[in-house]
Amino acid sequence: MKVLSIVGARPQFVKEAAIQNVLKQSDDITEVLVHTGQHYDNNMSGVFFDVLSMKAPNYNLGISESLHGAMTGRMLIELEQVLITEDPDLVLLYGDTNSTTAGALAARKLKLQVAHVEAGLRQKKPKNIPEETNRIVTDHMSDYLFCPSQVAVGNLNKENIIDGVFFTGDVMYDIFLKMKPSFDYSIIDELNLTEEKYVLMTLHRDFNVDNKDVLTKIMKEISRIAQEIPVVYPLHPRTRKRIQEFGLDDLLSNLIITDPLNYLKLMGLTENCFKAITDSGGYQKETYFAGKRAAVLMPETGWVELINNNWNILAEPNDLYDFVYSDKPVPYENNIYGKGNASEEILHIIREVV
Ligand code: UD1
């Protein structure tokens, strides 16, 4: 059987690494890997392939237009050619980026079978975020839907997607467990940090960083927190651009700013942080895997389990200070997103159904 995986953005490399890991142990399935090029900086892309020991993509389409229509459109055109050439038995898509949607459309139009890893997540607020559009479009075009949680299964059922839906657990937990012995803690010393005595943050969502007032408000609160505890912020290229454009560089002056970190360094830093602040879909779970609580800068999240059990909180900028300094211990609940064998489950299902 030939499977073709499409990736393009940072969180997808992590998910693909989990799948690749089990696929490479099976003789009966070959995998062709296509990188759309959506993320192209070495520290957003190449470095993930290195530290996660991933095979190099068979195709790199080099597409990184900044307008969503242009980006998705070019991906659609070029992916179609690759799919015609490769004619896979199954196209595997990951998560909720523009690369996911383009892959779903291209494959579907060629009547190829489509599977979505991390299917069924929904987030109605804020309205019209690109990731939600990508999730809905991809789920409705997929033949097989691999859900990381039971809530995701329920979300699909509510939209009348019943056939081909499987609860598998979260592949990001698989890779977390697999790579844990290799987490890189050297950066803690490099940045002169003390274990458990720093806050780690990530911020890149359009609704938080593309509006000057919103971004200013967030950065002012972070800067206030950083007066009392070091705050480490690996700066995403999108946010870096906006901070410069809006003239907010001063608000970075008391933060510890780094370039985007590779997976092993980010996880090493996360395992030893005090708390985290994030608007990333993936990172709000990785902090939980690492036993750390996160304030999620979103009005709603698809990862509702961690909100319902109070491990994470949905935060507005002015909730952040209290989240960091209020000390309410919360019990840790194990295995919310499966047992770390989601990729094996997915492979097993693929063998059965395709
Ligand atoms: C994308 C995904 C988002 C995911 C995030 C992870 C969509 C709609 N969004 O958002 O779901 O959480 O990736 O990081 O697909 N840029 C660089 N270098 C890079 C990558 C991007 O300079 O290596 C620039 C781009 O040129 C663009 C901006 O950063 O101007 C945003 O990149 P883009 O891929 O469009 O969206 P993200 O915000 O990264």
XYZ file of C-alpha atoms and ligand atoms in Angstrom:
393
model
C 0.000 0.000 0.000
C 1.226 3.498 -0.764
C 0.393 6.307 1.653
C 1.116 9.950 0.833
C 1.462 12.387 3.750
C 1.131 16.148 3.309
C 2.708 18.542 5.804
C 3.726 22.185 5.715
C 3.715 23.869 9.096
C 5.602 23.261 12.312
C 2.958 21.356 14.334
C 2.439 19.003 11.402
C 6.049 17.875 11.424
C 5.569 16.661 14.993
C 2.395 14.731 14.093
C 3.976 13.317 10.959
C 7.007 12.198 12.993
C 4.720 10.012 15.126
C 3.091 8.405 12.088
C 6.373 8.035 10.228
C 7.803 6.278 13.202
C 5.294 3.415 12.965
C 5.078 3.408 9.163
C 8.797 2.873 8.796
C 8.533 -0.311 10.836
C 6.007 -1.849 8.467
C 7.129 -3.562 5.256
C 3.709 -3.550 3.611
C 3.244 0.253 3.527
C 5.444 2.810 1.793
C 5.132 6.476 2.574
C 5.694 9.396 0.229
C 6.172 12.658 2.128
C 5.221 16.034 0.654
C 6.209 19.339 2.311
C 4.241 22.276 0.916
C 6.825 24.810 2.106
C 4.347 26.803 4.226
C 6.998 27.014 6.954
C 10.430 27.490 5.454
C 12.809 29.003 8.043
C 15.231 26.334 9.184
C 14.162 26.768 12.808
C 10.471 26.384 11.848
C 11.007 23.406 9.552
C 14.380 21.769 8.784
C 15.438 21.532 12.388
C 12.328 19.493 13.243
C 13.239 16.918 10.614
C 16.711 16.707 12.154
C 15.857 16.418 15.836
C 12.904 14.088 15.284
C 15.054 11.910 12.955
C 12.511 12.194 10.184
C 13.101 11.187 6.608
C 13.523 14.083 4.199
C 10.410 14.986 2.186
C 10.188 13.372 -1.239
C 8.766 16.654 -2.544
C 9.204 20.188 -1.230
C 6.876 22.542 -3.065
C 8.372 25.754 -1.669
C 5.026 27.546 -1.409
C 4.884 30.304 1.195
C 2.667 33.101 -0.144
C 1.264 35.140 2.693
C -2.320 35.577 1.460
C -4.360 32.516 2.379
C -6.144 32.209 -0.964
C -2.936 32.472 -2.955
C -1.146 30.048 -0.644
C -3.929 27.469 -0.639
C -4.531 27.897 -4.382
C -0.922 27.304 -5.347
C -0.772 24.319 -3.037
C -3.883 22.905 -4.689
C -2.371 23.223 -8.166
C 0.977 21.715 -7.234
C -0.333 18.991 -4.941
C -2.643 17.814 -7.705
C 0.355 17.146 -9.955
C 2.169 15.241 -7.211
C -0.931 13.174 -6.472
C -1.409 12.326 -10.142
C 2.231 11.239 -10.377
C 2.217 9.204 -7.162
C -1.347 7.849 -7.284
C -1.373 6.809 -3.585
C -3.881 4.430 -1.984
C -4.409 6.914 0.828
C -3.644 10.588 1.464
C -2.858 11.414 5.087
C -3.511 14.943 6.333
C -2.639 16.458 9.684
C -4.179 19.134 11.874
C -5.690 22.375 10.660
C -3.388 24.447 8.492
C -3.772 25.735 4.957
C -1.615 22.805 3.834
C -4.240 20.437 5.289
C -7.110 22.040 3.395
C -5.221 22.206 0.112
C -4.295 18.532 0.470
C -7.878 17.520 1.212
C -9.256 19.363 -1.811
C -6.574 18.159 -4.206
C -6.983 14.520 -3.137
C -10.758 14.592 -3.074
C -11.021 16.036 -6.573
C -8.881 13.149 -7.802
C -11.196 10.715 -5.980
C -8.359 9.508 -3.785
C -9.067 8.219 -0.301
C -8.394 10.795 2.396
C -7.621 10.369 6.094
C -7.411 13.174 8.646
C -5.177 12.848 11.696
C -6.506 15.066 14.523
C -10.041 15.160 13.180
C -13.100 16.552 14.930
C -11.692 19.519 16.822
C -13.998 22.512 16.864
C -13.639 26.055 18.103
C -16.389 28.543 17.329
C -14.759 31.558 18.986
C -13.189 33.804 17.860
C -15.259 33.746 14.709
C -13.735 32.852 11.360
C -10.301 31.763 12.484
C -8.545 30.116 9.548
C -7.812 26.931 11.505
C -11.524 26.297 12.143
C -12.325 26.674 8.450
C -9.509 24.267 7.676
C -10.792 21.711 10.199
C -14.378 21.783 8.950
C -13.446 21.621 5.283
C -10.967 18.792 5.835
C -13.239 16.704 8.056
C -16.097 16.942 5.565
C -13.836 15.727 2.764
C -12.204 12.865 4.657
C -13.068 9.175 4.386
C -11.300 8.251 7.624
C -11.224 10.537 10.633
C -8.768 9.809 13.431
C -9.912 11.626 16.564
C -7.623 12.493 19.467
C -10.492 12.696 21.991
C -14.050 11.484 22.542
C -15.221 15.101 22.368
C -13.855 15.217 18.821
C -15.841 12.079 17.927
C -18.975 13.758 19.310
C -18.309 16.945 17.337
C -18.168 14.987 14.094
C -21.318 13.043 14.917
C -23.154 16.342 15.496
C -22.239 17.287 11.922
C -23.515 13.919 10.692
C -20.060 12.541 10.093
C -20.480 9.014 11.446
C -18.809 6.553 9.072
C -15.052 6.282 9.146
C -14.736 8.015 12.538
C -12.255 6.427 14.978
C -11.100 7.434 18.432
C -7.365 6.803 18.399
C -5.867 9.171 20.989
C -3.416 11.915 20.199
C -0.322 11.247 18.096
C 1.393 14.220 19.771
C 1.430 12.250 23.006
C 3.128 9.337 21.203
C 5.961 11.541 20.045
C 6.232 13.241 23.434
C 6.793 9.873 25.141
C 9.119 8.606 22.449
C 11.342 11.694 22.458
C 11.291 12.323 26.216
C 14.650 10.598 26.846
C 16.191 12.981 24.281
C 14.745 16.263 25.581
C 17.428 18.933 25.606
C 17.799 20.723 28.940
C 21.006 22.570 28.071
C 19.086 25.716 27.208
C 18.089 26.181 30.871
C 21.712 26.962 31.726
C 22.339 28.777 28.472
C 19.571 31.231 29.346
C 20.649 31.430 33.006
C 17.329 30.094 34.258
C 16.481 28.301 37.484
C 14.244 25.232 37.315
C 10.592 25.912 38.165
C 11.342 29.635 38.336
C 10.472 30.887 34.881
C 7.379 31.207 32.714
C 7.428 29.986 29.131
C 5.204 31.582 26.520
C 4.334 31.161 22.859
C 2.131 33.526 20.853
C 1.350 33.529 17.142
C -2.398 33.323 16.417
C -3.739 35.899 13.995
C -6.460 37.057 16.414
C -3.828 37.821 19.078
C -1.006 39.272 17.029
C -2.463 40.909 13.924
C -4.345 43.639 15.819
C -2.184 46.336 17.395
C -4.446 46.982 20.413
C -4.798 43.298 21.275
C -1.097 42.579 20.866
C -0.180 45.666 22.921
C -2.474 44.591 25.735
C -1.018 41.082 25.827
C 2.584 42.260 25.678
C 1.999 44.823 28.458
C 0.638 42.115 30.761
C 3.530 39.789 29.929
C 5.987 42.585 30.563
C 4.359 43.162 33.987
C 4.713 39.467 34.850
C 8.348 39.570 33.740
C 9.126 42.171 36.395
C 8.855 39.406 38.993
C 9.756 36.147 37.240
C 11.761 35.536 34.059
C 9.534 35.024 31.026
C 11.026 33.120 28.086
C 9.472 33.805 24.727
C 10.613 31.962 21.577
C 9.375 34.484 19.039
C 7.338 33.220 16.078
C 8.140 34.957 12.739
C 4.581 36.189 12.371
C 4.662 37.872 15.795
C 8.160 39.235 15.220
C 6.908 40.980 12.080
C 3.893 42.454 13.871
C 5.883 43.673 16.868
C 8.198 45.548 14.525
C 5.352 46.866 12.391
C 3.419 48.142 15.449
C 6.546 49.584 17.101
C 6.201 47.436 20.212
C 9.864 46.418 20.562
C 10.110 48.180 23.949
C 7.652 45.699 25.436
C 10.145 42.911 24.719
C 12.941 44.542 26.673
C 12.461 42.665 29.959
C 11.617 39.294 28.349
C 14.051 36.554 27.391
C 13.537 36.381 23.647
C 14.836 33.480 21.589
C 14.362 32.312 18.030
C 11.735 29.557 17.614
C 13.084 26.497 19.435
C 13.374 22.997 18.126
C 11.090 20.356 19.633
C 13.659 18.858 22.005
C 14.702 22.227 23.421
C 11.126 23.478 23.795
C 10.100 20.310 25.607
C 13.208 20.411 27.826
C 12.395 23.981 28.757
C 8.722 23.148 29.289
C 9.393 20.251 31.633
C 11.195 22.614 33.990
C 9.110 25.766 33.731
C 6.779 27.075 36.412
C 3.782 27.733 34.176
C 3.113 28.414 30.516
C 1.173 30.999 28.529
C 0.207 30.090 24.981
C -2.231 30.410 22.102
C -0.940 27.331 20.318
C -3.236 24.379 19.745
C -0.467 21.823 20.132
C 1.532 23.455 22.877
C -1.436 23.732 25.277
C -1.408 19.904 25.353
C 2.348 19.491 25.381
C 2.477 21.544 28.590
C -0.058 19.105 30.080
C 2.015 16.115 28.889
C 4.964 17.736 30.694
C 2.891 18.180 33.864
C 2.690 21.973 33.573
C -0.348 24.211 33.584
C -1.023 26.728 30.833
C -3.065 29.877 30.406
C -4.529 29.624 26.920
C -4.988 33.003 25.255
C -8.127 32.043 23.357
C -11.853 32.594 23.943
C -12.453 28.896 23.241
C -10.352 25.813 22.478
C -10.912 22.436 20.867
C -8.972 20.849 23.727
C -11.846 21.305 26.170
C -10.871 18.414 28.453
C -8.015 20.430 29.917
C -10.282 23.400 30.584
C -13.089 21.326 32.074
C -10.748 19.748 34.626
C -9.203 23.178 35.424
C -5.706 22.134 34.376
C -5.569 24.905 31.783
C -7.533 28.136 31.792
C -8.927 30.152 28.912
C -7.445 33.574 29.510
C -7.851 37.212 28.562
C -4.692 39.304 28.849
C -5.686 40.640 32.272
C -6.099 37.098 33.672
C -2.451 36.241 33.077
C -0.908 37.867 36.133
C -3.263 36.094 38.547
C -2.791 32.794 36.733
C 0.944 32.988 37.213
C 0.883 34.157 40.820
C -2.230 32.527 42.291
C -1.232 29.200 43.738
C -4.093 26.764 43.448
C -2.732 23.238 42.969
C -4.820 21.179 40.545
C -4.704 17.361 40.508
C -3.073 15.820 37.448
C -5.318 13.527 35.434
C -3.464 10.907 33.369
C -4.057 9.742 29.814
C -6.678 12.266 28.760
C -5.513 11.932 25.155
C -4.866 8.205 25.107
C -1.974 6.057 26.162
C 0.679 7.082 23.666
C -0.171 4.478 21.039
C -2.367 6.564 18.727
C -0.088 6.102 15.726
C -0.132 2.318 16.118
C -3.927 2.470 16.316
C -4.054 4.559 13.161
C -1.779 2.164 11.314
C -3.873 -0.784 12.448
C -7.063 0.883 11.170
C -5.450 1.837 7.861
C -4.479 -1.790 7.293
C -8.049 -2.895 7.998
C -10.008 -0.335 6.018
C -8.002 0.903 3.043
C 0.368 28.391 10.785
C -1.003 27.716 10.891
C -1.384 27.598 12.352
C -0.296 26.898 13.141
C 1.011 27.652 12.930
C 2.170 27.014 13.689
C -2.579 28.205 9.034
C -3.774 28.975 8.657
N -2.046 28.502 10.244
O 0.226 29.707 11.302
O -2.578 26.853 12.461
O -0.646 26.915 14.516
O 1.306 27.666 11.543
O 3.302 27.836 13.647
O -2.142 27.376 8.274
N 6.874 32.824 8.266
C 8.232 32.982 8.195
N 9.006 31.866 8.281
C 8.474 30.625 8.449
C 7.080 30.495 8.556
C 6.285 31.599 8.450
O 8.752 34.081 8.047
O 9.236 29.650 8.496
C 6.010 34.002 8.096
C 5.145 33.826 6.850
O 5.792 34.278 5.715
C 3.917 34.625 7.200
C 3.828 34.473 8.711
O 5.099 34.077 9.180
O 4.078 35.964 6.887
C 2.769 33.482 9.107
O 3.028 32.181 8.584
P 1.820 31.179 8.181
O 2.333 29.847 7.864
O 0.940 31.856 7.224
O 0.938 31.115 9.471
P 1.307 30.835 10.973
O 0.933 32.054 11.734
O 2.669 30.263 11.161
